[in-house]
CSV table of C-alpha atoms in Angstrom, one decimal:
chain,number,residue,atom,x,y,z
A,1,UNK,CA,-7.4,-21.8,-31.0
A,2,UNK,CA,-4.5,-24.4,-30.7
A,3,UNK,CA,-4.4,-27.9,-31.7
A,4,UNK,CA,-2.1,-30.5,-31.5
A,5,UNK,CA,-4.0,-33.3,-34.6
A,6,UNK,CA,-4.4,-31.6,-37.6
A,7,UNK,CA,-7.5,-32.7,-39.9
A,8,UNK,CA,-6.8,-33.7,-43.6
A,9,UNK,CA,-7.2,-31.3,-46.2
A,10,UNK,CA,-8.1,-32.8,-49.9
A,11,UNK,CA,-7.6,-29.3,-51.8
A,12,UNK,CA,-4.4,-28.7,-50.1
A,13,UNK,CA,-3.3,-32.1,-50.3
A,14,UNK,CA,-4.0,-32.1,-54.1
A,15,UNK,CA,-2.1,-29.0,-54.9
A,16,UNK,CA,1.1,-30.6,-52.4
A,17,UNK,CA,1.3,-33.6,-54.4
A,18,UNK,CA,0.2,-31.6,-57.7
A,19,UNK,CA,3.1,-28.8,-57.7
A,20,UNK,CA,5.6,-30.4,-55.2
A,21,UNK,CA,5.6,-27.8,-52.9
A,22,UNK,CA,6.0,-27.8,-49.0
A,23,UNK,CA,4.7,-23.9,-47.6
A,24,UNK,CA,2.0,-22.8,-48.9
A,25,UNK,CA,-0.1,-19.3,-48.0
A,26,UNK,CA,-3.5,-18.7,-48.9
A,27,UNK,CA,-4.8,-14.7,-48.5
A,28,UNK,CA,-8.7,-14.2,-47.7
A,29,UNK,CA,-11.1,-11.9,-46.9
A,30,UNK,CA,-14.3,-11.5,-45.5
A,31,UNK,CA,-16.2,-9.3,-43.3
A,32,UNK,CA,-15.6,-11.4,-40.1
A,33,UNK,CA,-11.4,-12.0,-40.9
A,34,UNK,CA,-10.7,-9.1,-43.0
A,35,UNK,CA,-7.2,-9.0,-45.0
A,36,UNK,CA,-6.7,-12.7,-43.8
A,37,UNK,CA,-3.3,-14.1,-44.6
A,38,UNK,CA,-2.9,-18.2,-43.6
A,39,UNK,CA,0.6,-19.5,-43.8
A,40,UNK,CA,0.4,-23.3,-44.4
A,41,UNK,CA,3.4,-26.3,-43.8
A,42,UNK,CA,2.8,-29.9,-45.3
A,43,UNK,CA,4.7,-32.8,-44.7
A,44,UNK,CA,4.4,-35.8,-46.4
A,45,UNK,CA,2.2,-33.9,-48.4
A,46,UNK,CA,-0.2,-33.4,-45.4
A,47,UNK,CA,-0.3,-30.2,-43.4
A,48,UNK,CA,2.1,-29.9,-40.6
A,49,UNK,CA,0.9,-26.5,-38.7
A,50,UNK,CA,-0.9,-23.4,-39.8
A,51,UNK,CA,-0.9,-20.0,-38.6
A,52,UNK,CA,-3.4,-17.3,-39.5
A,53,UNK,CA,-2.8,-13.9,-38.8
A,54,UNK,CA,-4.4,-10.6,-40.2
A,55,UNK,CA,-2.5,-7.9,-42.1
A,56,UNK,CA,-2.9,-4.2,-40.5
A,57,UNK,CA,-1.6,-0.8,-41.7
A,58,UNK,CA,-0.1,-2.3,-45.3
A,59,UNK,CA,1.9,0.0,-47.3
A,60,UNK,CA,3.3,-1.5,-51.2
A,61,UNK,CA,6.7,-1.3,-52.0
A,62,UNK,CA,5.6,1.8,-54.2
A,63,UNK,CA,5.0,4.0,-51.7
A,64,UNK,CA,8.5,4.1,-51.0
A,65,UNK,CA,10.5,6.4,-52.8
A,66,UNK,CA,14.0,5.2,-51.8
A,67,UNK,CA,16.0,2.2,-53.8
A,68,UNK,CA,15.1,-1.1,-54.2
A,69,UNK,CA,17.7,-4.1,-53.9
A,70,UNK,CA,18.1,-6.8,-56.6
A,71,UNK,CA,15.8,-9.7,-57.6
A,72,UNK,CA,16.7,-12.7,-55.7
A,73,UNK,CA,18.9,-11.7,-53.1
A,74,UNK,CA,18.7,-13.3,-49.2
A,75,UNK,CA,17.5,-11.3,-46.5
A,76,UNK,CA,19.4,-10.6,-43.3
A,77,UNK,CA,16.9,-11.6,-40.9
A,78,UNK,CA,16.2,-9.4,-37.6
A,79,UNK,CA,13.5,-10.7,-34.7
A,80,UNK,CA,13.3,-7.8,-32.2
A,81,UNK,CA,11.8,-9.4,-28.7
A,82,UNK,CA,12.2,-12.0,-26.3
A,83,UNK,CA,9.3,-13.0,-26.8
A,84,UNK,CA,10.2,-15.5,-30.2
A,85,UNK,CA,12.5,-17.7,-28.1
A,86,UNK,CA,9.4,-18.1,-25.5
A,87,UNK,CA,5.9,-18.1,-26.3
A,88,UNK,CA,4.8,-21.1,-28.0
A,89,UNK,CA,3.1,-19.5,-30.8
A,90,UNK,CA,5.9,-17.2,-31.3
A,91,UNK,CA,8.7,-19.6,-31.9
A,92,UNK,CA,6.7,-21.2,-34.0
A,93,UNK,CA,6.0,-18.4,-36.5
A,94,UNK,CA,9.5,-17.3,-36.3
A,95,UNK,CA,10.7,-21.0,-37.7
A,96,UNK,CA,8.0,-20.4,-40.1
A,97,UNK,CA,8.8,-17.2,-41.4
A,98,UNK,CA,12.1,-18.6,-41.6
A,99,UNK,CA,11.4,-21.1,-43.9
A,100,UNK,CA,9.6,-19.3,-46.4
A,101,UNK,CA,12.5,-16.6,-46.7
A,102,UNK,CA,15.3,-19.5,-46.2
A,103,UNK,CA,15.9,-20.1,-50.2
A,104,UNK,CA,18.7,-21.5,-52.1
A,105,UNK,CA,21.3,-23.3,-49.3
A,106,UNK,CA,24.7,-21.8,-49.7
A,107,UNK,CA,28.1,-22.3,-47.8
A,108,UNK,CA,29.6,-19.3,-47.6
A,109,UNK,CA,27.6,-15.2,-48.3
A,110,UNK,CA,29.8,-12.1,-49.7
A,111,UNK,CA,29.0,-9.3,-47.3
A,112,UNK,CA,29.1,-6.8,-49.7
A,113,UNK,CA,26.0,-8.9,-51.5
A,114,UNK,CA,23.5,-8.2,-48.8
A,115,UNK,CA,21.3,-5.8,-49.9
A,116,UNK,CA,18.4,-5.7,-47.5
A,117,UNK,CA,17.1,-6.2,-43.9
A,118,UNK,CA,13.8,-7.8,-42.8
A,119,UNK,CA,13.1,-6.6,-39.3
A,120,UNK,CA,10.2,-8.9,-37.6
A,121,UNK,CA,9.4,-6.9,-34.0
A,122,UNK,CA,7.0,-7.8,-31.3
A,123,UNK,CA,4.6,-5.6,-30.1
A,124,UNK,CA,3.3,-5.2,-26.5
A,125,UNK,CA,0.8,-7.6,-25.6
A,126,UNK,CA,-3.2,-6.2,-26.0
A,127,UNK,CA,-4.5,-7.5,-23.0
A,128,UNK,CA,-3.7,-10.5,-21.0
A,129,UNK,CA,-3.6,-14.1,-22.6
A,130,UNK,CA,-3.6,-11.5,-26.3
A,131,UNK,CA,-0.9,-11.0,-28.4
A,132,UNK,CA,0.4,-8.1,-29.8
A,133,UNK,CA,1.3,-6.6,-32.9
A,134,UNK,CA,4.1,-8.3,-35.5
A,135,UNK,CA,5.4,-5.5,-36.9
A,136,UNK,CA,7.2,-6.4,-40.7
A,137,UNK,CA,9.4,-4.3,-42.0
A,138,UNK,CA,11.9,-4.3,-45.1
A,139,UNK,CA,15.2,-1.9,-45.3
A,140,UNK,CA,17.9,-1.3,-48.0
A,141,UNK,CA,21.3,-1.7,-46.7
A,142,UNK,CA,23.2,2.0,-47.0
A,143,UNK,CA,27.1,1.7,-47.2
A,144,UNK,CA,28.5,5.6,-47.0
A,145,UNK,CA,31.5,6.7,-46.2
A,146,UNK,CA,33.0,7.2,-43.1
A,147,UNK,CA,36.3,8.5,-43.6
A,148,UNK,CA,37.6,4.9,-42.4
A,149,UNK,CA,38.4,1.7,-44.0
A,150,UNK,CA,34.8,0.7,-42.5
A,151,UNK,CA,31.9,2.2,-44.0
A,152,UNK,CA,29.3,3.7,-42.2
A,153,UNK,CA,25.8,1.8,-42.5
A,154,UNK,CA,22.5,2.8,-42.6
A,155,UNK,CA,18.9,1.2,-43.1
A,156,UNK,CA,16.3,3.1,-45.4
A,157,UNK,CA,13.0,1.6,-45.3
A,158,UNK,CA,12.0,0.1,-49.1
A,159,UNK,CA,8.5,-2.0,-48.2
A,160,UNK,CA,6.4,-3.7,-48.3
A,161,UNK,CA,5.6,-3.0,-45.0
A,162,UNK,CA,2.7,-4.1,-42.7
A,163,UNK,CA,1.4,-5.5,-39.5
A,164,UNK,CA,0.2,-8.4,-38.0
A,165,UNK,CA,-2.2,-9.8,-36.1
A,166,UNK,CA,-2.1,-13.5,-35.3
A,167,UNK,CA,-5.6,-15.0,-35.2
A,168,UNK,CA,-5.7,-18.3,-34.6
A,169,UNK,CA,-2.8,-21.3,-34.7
A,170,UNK,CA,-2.9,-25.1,-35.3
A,171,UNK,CA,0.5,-27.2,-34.6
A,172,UNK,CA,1.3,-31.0,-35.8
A,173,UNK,CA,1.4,-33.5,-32.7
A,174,UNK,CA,4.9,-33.8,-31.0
A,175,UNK,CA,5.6,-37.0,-33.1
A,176,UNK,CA,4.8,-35.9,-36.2
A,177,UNK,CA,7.0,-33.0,-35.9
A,178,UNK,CA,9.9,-34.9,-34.8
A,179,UNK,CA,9.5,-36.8,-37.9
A,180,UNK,CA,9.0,-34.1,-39.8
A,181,UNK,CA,12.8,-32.8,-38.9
A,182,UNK,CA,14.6,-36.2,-39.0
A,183,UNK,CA,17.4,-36.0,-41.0
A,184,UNK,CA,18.2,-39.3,-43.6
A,185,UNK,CA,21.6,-40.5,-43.0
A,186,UNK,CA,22.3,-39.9,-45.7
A,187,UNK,CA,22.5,-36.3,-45.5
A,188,UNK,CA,24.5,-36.2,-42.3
A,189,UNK,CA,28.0,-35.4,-42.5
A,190,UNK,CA,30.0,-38.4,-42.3
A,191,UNK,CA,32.6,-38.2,-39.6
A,192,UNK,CA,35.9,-38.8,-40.4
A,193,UNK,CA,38.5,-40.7,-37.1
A,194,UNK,CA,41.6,-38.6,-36.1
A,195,UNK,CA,41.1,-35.5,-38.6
A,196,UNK,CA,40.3,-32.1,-36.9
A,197,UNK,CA,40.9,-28.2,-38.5
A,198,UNK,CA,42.9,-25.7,-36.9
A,199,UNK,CA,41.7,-21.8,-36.3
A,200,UNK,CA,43.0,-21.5,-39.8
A,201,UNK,CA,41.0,-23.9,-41.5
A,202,UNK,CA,43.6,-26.2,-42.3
A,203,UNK,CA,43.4,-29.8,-41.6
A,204,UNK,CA,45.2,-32.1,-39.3
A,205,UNK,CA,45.6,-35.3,-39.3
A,206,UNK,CA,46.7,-38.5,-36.6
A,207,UNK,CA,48.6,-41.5,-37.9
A,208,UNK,CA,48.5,-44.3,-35.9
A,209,UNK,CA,52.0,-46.7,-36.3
A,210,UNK,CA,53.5,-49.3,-34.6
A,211,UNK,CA,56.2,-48.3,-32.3
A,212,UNK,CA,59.6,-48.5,-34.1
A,213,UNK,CA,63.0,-49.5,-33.1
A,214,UNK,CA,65.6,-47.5,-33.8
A,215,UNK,CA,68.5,-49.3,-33.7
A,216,UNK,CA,67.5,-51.5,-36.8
A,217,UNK,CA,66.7,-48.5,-38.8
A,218,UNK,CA,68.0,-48.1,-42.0
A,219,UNK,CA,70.7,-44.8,-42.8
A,220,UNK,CA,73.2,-43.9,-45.2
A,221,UNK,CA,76.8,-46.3,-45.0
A,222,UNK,CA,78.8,-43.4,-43.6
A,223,UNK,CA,81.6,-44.1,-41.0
A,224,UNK,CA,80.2,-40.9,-38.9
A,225,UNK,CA,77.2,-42.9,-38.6
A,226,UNK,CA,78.8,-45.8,-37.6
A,227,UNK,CA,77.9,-47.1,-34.0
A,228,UNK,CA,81.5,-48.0,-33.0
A,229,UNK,CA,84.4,-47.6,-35.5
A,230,UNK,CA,87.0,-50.7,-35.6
A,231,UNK,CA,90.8,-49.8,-34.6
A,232,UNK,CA,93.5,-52.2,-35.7
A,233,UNK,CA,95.2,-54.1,-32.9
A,234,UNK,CA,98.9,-52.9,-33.8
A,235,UNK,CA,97.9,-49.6,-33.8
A,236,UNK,CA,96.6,-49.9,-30.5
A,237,UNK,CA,100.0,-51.4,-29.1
A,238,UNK,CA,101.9,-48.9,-30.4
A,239,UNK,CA,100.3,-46.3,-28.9
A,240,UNK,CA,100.2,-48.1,-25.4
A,241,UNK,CA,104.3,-48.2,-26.1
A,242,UNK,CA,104.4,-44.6,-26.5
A,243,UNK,CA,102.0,-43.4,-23.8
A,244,UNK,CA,104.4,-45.7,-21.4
A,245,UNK,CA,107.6,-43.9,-22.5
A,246,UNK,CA,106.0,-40.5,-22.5
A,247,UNK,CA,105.2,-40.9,-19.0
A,248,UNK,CA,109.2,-42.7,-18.0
Protein backbone atom coordinates (compact mmCIF):
# COMPACT_ATOMS: atom_id res chain seq x y z
CA UNK A 1 0.00 0.00 0.00
CA UNK A 2 1.63 3.31 -1.24
CA UNK A 3 0.76 6.81 -0.28
CA UNK A 4 1.94 9.94 -1.26
CA UNK A 5 0.27 12.32 2.34
CA UNK A 6 1.31 10.86 5.30
CA UNK A 7 -1.15 11.25 8.46
CA UNK A 8 0.18 12.72 11.72
CA UNK A 9 1.36 10.69 14.35
CA UNK A 10 1.20 12.20 18.08
CA UNK A 11 3.39 9.29 19.81
CA UNK A 12 5.95 9.55 17.18
CA UNK A 13 5.86 13.14 16.97
CA UNK A 14 6.30 13.21 20.81
CA UNK A 15 9.30 10.98 20.99
CA UNK A 16 10.88 13.31 17.61
CA UNK A 17 10.71 16.40 19.46
CA UNK A 18 11.32 14.47 22.99
CA UNK A 19 14.89 12.77 22.01
CA UNK A 20 15.82 14.77 18.89
CA UNK A 21 15.96 12.12 16.70
CA UNK A 22 15.20 11.84 12.92
CA UNK A 23 15.00 7.63 12.00
CA UNK A 24 13.31 5.87 14.08
CA UNK A 25 12.28 1.75 13.89
CA UNK A 26 9.69 0.27 15.82
CA UNK A 27 9.74 -4.03 15.82
CA UNK A 28 6.18 -5.79 16.31
CA UNK A 29 4.63 -8.81 16.26
CA UNK A 30 1.42 -10.32 15.91
CA UNK A 31 -0.21 -13.21 14.48
CA UNK A 32 -1.24 -11.35 11.25
CA UNK A 33 2.52 -9.45 10.68
CA UNK A 34 4.74 -11.74 12.50
CA UNK A 35 8.50 -10.50 13.31
CA UNK A 36 7.42 -6.97 11.98
CA UNK A 37 10.14 -4.50 11.65
CA UNK A 38 8.86 -0.62 10.63
CA UNK A 39 11.66 1.73 9.71
CA UNK A 40 10.34 5.36 10.29
CA UNK A 41 11.86 8.98 8.81
CA UNK A 42 10.59 12.39 10.40
CA UNK A 43 11.19 15.64 9.16
CA UNK A 44 10.35 18.55 10.90
CA UNK A 45 9.60 16.32 13.46
CA UNK A 46 6.78 14.80 11.39
CA UNK A 47 7.16 11.55 9.55
CA UNK A 48 8.61 11.72 6.15
CA UNK A 49 8.11 7.90 4.73
CA UNK A 50 7.83 4.54 6.32
CA UNK A 51 8.63 1.22 5.22
CA UNK A 52 7.55 -2.08 6.83
CA UNK A 53 8.98 -5.11 6.02
CA UNK A 54 9.06 -8.66 7.81
CA UNK A 55 12.22 -10.37 9.11
CA UNK A 56 12.66 -14.15 7.71
CA UNK A 57 15.27 -16.79 8.44
CA UNK A 58 17.19 -14.51 11.32
CA UNK A 59 20.35 -15.85 12.65
CA UNK A 60 22.21 -13.56 15.87
CA UNK A 61 25.54 -12.60 15.64
CA UNK A 62 26.30 -15.68 18.07
CA UNK A 63 25.75 -18.19 15.90
CA UNK A 64 28.70 -17.29 14.13
CA UNK A 65 31.80 -18.55 15.20
CA UNK A 66 34.20 -16.45 13.22
CA UNK A 67 35.60 -12.82 14.39
CA UNK A 68 33.75 -9.91 15.06
CA UNK A 69 35.07 -6.24 13.94
CA UNK A 70 35.30 -3.34 16.39
CA UNK A 71 32.60 -1.24 18.10
CA UNK A 72 31.79 1.70 16.01
CA UNK A 73 33.38 1.16 12.84
CA UNK A 74 31.52 2.15 9.13
CA UNK A 75 30.33 -0.40 7.03
CA UNK A 76 31.30 -0.78 3.40
CA UNK A 77 28.06 -0.89 1.86
CA UNK A 78 27.21 -3.48 -1.05
CA UNK A 79 23.48 -3.50 -3.01
CA UNK A 80 23.55 -6.48 -5.31
CA UNK A 81 20.63 -5.88 -8.16
CA UNK A 82 19.43 -3.50 -10.53
CA UNK A 83 16.63 -3.40 -9.18
CA UNK A 84 17.56 -0.42 -6.26
CA UNK A 85 18.30 2.16 -8.94
CA UNK A 86 14.64 1.21 -10.48
CA UNK A 87 11.70 0.19 -8.64
CA UNK A 88 10.31 2.86 -6.63
CA UNK A 89 10.11 1.10 -3.42
CA UNK A 90 13.49 -0.11 -3.84
CA UNK A 91 15.40 3.13 -4.17
CA UNK A 92 13.70 4.19 -1.54
CA UNK A 93 14.68 1.67 1.06
CA UNK A 94 18.16 1.66 -0.28
CA UNK A 95 18.42 5.69 0.75
CA UNK A 96 16.87 4.49 3.88
CA UNK A 97 19.06 1.89 4.85
CA UNK A 98 21.60 4.26 3.96
CA UNK A 99 20.86 6.68 6.40
CA UNK A 100 20.51 4.62 9.31
CA UNK A 101 24.15 3.09 8.69
CA UNK A 102 25.55 6.64 7.38
CA UNK A 103 27.02 7.84 11.00
CA UNK A 104 29.62 10.23 11.88
CA UNK A 105 30.58 12.49 8.45
CA UNK A 106 34.22 12.18 7.76
CA UNK A 107 36.53 13.50 4.87
CA UNK A 108 38.78 11.16 4.23
CA UNK A 109 38.53 6.72 5.55
CA UNK A 110 41.96 4.57 6.17
CA UNK A 111 41.46 1.45 4.14
CA UNK A 112 43.13 -0.62 6.46
CA UNK A 113 40.17 0.57 9.14
CA UNK A 114 37.43 -1.13 7.33
CA UNK A 115 36.52 -4.01 9.05
CA UNK A 116 33.33 -5.27 7.66
CA UNK A 117 30.87 -5.60 4.69
CA UNK A 118 27.11 -5.24 4.61
CA UNK A 119 25.84 -6.97 1.48
CA UNK A 120 21.97 -5.90 0.79
CA UNK A 121 20.84 -8.39 -2.36
CA UNK A 122 17.63 -8.58 -4.13
CA UNK A 123 15.90 -11.59 -4.53
CA UNK A 124 13.78 -12.77 -7.56
CA UNK A 125 10.48 -11.38 -7.61
CA UNK A 126 7.44 -13.94 -6.02
CA UNK A 127 4.95 -13.43 -8.41
CA UNK A 128 4.09 -10.54 -10.59
CA UNK A 129 3.50 -6.97 -9.20
CA UNK A 130 5.46 -8.97 -5.61
CA UNK A 131 8.61 -8.37 -4.49
CA UNK A 132 11.17 -10.52 -3.54
CA UNK A 133 13.31 -11.34 -0.89
CA UNK A 134 16.05 -8.61 0.70
CA UNK A 135 18.59 -10.67 1.68
CA UNK A 136 21.04 -8.87 4.73
CA UNK A 137 24.07 -10.04 5.27
CA UNK A 138 27.20 -8.93 7.39
CA UNK A 139 31.04 -10.04 6.60
CA UNK A 140 34.43 -9.49 8.28
CA UNK A 141 36.99 -8.23 5.98
CA UNK A 142 39.98 -11.03 5.77
CA UNK A 143 43.42 -9.54 4.73
CA UNK A 144 45.96 -12.76 4.05
CA UNK A 145 48.81 -12.96 2.37
CA UNK A 146 49.35 -13.30 -0.95
CA UNK A 147 52.90 -13.39 -1.53
CA UNK A 148 52.53 -9.73 -3.12
CA UNK A 149 52.59 -6.28 -1.87
CA UNK A 150 48.66 -6.68 -2.14
CA UNK A 151 46.98 -8.81 0.19
CA UNK A 152 44.60 -11.23 -0.71
CA UNK A 153 40.92 -10.50 0.64
CA UNK A 154 38.29 -12.50 1.74
CA UNK A 155 34.69 -12.05 3.40
CA UNK A 156 33.77 -14.46 6.36
CA UNK A 157 30.25 -14.10 7.25
CA UNK A 158 30.01 -12.59 11.23
CA UNK A 159 25.89 -11.79 11.43
CA UNK A 160 23.41 -10.81 12.16
CA UNK A 161 21.93 -12.11 9.26
CA UNK A 162 18.36 -12.25 7.97
CA UNK A 163 15.73 -11.69 5.36
CA UNK A 164 13.31 -9.44 4.32
CA UNK A 165 10.13 -9.08 3.28
CA UNK A 166 8.76 -5.69 2.42
CA UNK A 167 5.11 -5.41 3.42
CA UNK A 168 3.75 -2.35 2.92
CA UNK A 169 5.35 1.40 2.07
CA UNK A 170 4.18 5.01 2.64
CA UNK A 171 6.25 8.00 0.94
CA UNK A 172 6.09 11.93 1.78
CA UNK A 173 4.44 14.01 -1.14
CA UNK A 174 6.97 15.17 -3.90
CA UNK A 175 7.12 18.63 -2.13
CA UNK A 176 7.71 17.69 1.09
CA UNK A 177 10.55 15.66 0.11
CA UNK A 178 12.19 18.18 -1.85
CA UNK A 179 12.13 20.28 1.24
CA UNK A 180 13.16 17.79 3.20
CA UNK A 181 16.71 17.57 1.12
CA UNK A 182 17.19 21.41 0.73
CA UNK A 183 20.41 22.27 1.71
CA UNK A 184 20.70 25.91 3.90
CA UNK A 185 23.28 28.09 2.30
CA UNK A 186 24.86 28.07 4.67
CA UNK A 187 26.15 24.64 4.43
CA UNK A 188 27.07 24.86 0.76
CA UNK A 189 30.51 25.25 -0.15
CA UNK A 190 31.26 28.69 -1.02
CA UNK A 191 32.84 29.08 -4.33
CA UNK A 192 35.85 30.77 -4.59
CA UNK A 193 36.55 32.94 -8.58
CA UNK A 194 39.74 31.85 -10.45
CA UNK A 195 41.07 29.08 -7.97
CA UNK A 196 40.99 25.42 -9.33
CA UNK A 197 43.34 22.15 -7.94
CA UNK A 198 45.48 20.26 -10.07
CA UNK A 199 45.49 16.11 -10.29
CA UNK A 200 47.83 16.57 -7.41
CA UNK A 201 45.70 18.39 -5.11
CA UNK A 202 47.48 21.52 -5.23
CA UNK A 203 45.93 24.70 -5.80
CA UNK A 204 46.08 27.17 -8.52
CA UNK A 205 45.36 30.39 -8.70
CA UNK A 206 44.53 33.41 -11.62
CA UNK A 207 45.61 37.03 -10.95
CA UNK A 208 43.98 39.40 -12.84
CA UNK A 209 46.46 42.80 -13.57
CA UNK A 210 46.45 45.53 -15.70
CA UNK A 211 48.47 45.21 -18.64
CA UNK A 212 51.98 46.67 -18.06
CA UNK A 213 54.44 48.56 -20.07
CA UNK A 214 57.66 47.60 -20.19
CA UNK A 215 59.59 50.21 -21.17
CA UNK A 216 58.86 52.27 -17.90
CA UNK A 217 59.73 49.43 -15.75
CA UNK A 218 61.94 49.80 -13.18
CA UNK A 219 65.71 47.63 -13.27
CA UNK A 220 68.96 47.79 -11.76
CA UNK A 221 71.32 51.17 -13.07
CA UNK A 222 73.69 48.99 -14.95
CA UNK A 223 75.22 50.22 -18.35
CA UNK A 224 74.43 46.57 -19.85
CA UNK A 225 70.93 47.46 -19.23
CA UNK A 226 71.12 50.62 -20.69
CA UNK A 227 68.86 51.15 -23.88
CA UNK A 228 71.47 53.03 -25.96
CA UNK A 229 74.93 53.79 -24.46
CA UNK A 230 76.27 57.62 -25.13
CA UNK A 231 79.66 57.78 -27.34
CA UNK A 232 81.60 61.01 -27.08
CA UNK A 233 81.70 63.13 -30.31
CA UNK A 234 85.62 63.19 -30.59
CA UNK A 235 85.84 59.73 -30.26
CA UNK A 236 83.65 59.34 -33.03
CA UNK A 237 85.77 61.69 -35.39
CA UNK A 238 88.68 60.00 -34.79
CA UNK A 239 87.70 56.88 -35.70
CA UNK A 240 85.94 58.16 -38.94
CA UNK A 241 89.76 59.68 -39.57
CA UNK A 242 91.21 56.36 -39.23
CA UNK A 243 88.71 54.18 -41.06
CA UNK A 244 89.39 56.88 -44.06
CA UNK A 245 93.18 56.30 -43.99
CA UNK A 246 92.89 52.60 -43.48
CA UNK A 247 90.96 52.31 -46.60
CA UNK A 248 93.64 55.11 -48.81
Amino acid sequence: MTSTHLKTNPLLNFFSRKNDVSLMVVGTHSKKRPNNLVFIRLFDNAVLDMIEVGLENSKFMKDFESAKCALGMKPCFLFNGEIFEQVEEYIRFKNLIIDFFHGQVVDQINLAGLEHVITVTAGPPKAENQPGLIHFRVYTIQLKKSGTRLPRVELEEMGPSFDMNMRRTRFANPDVMKQALRVPKELKPKKVKNINHDDFGDKMGRIHMVKQDFNTLQTRKMKGLKSSISIPVEETEQDAAEDSTGSD
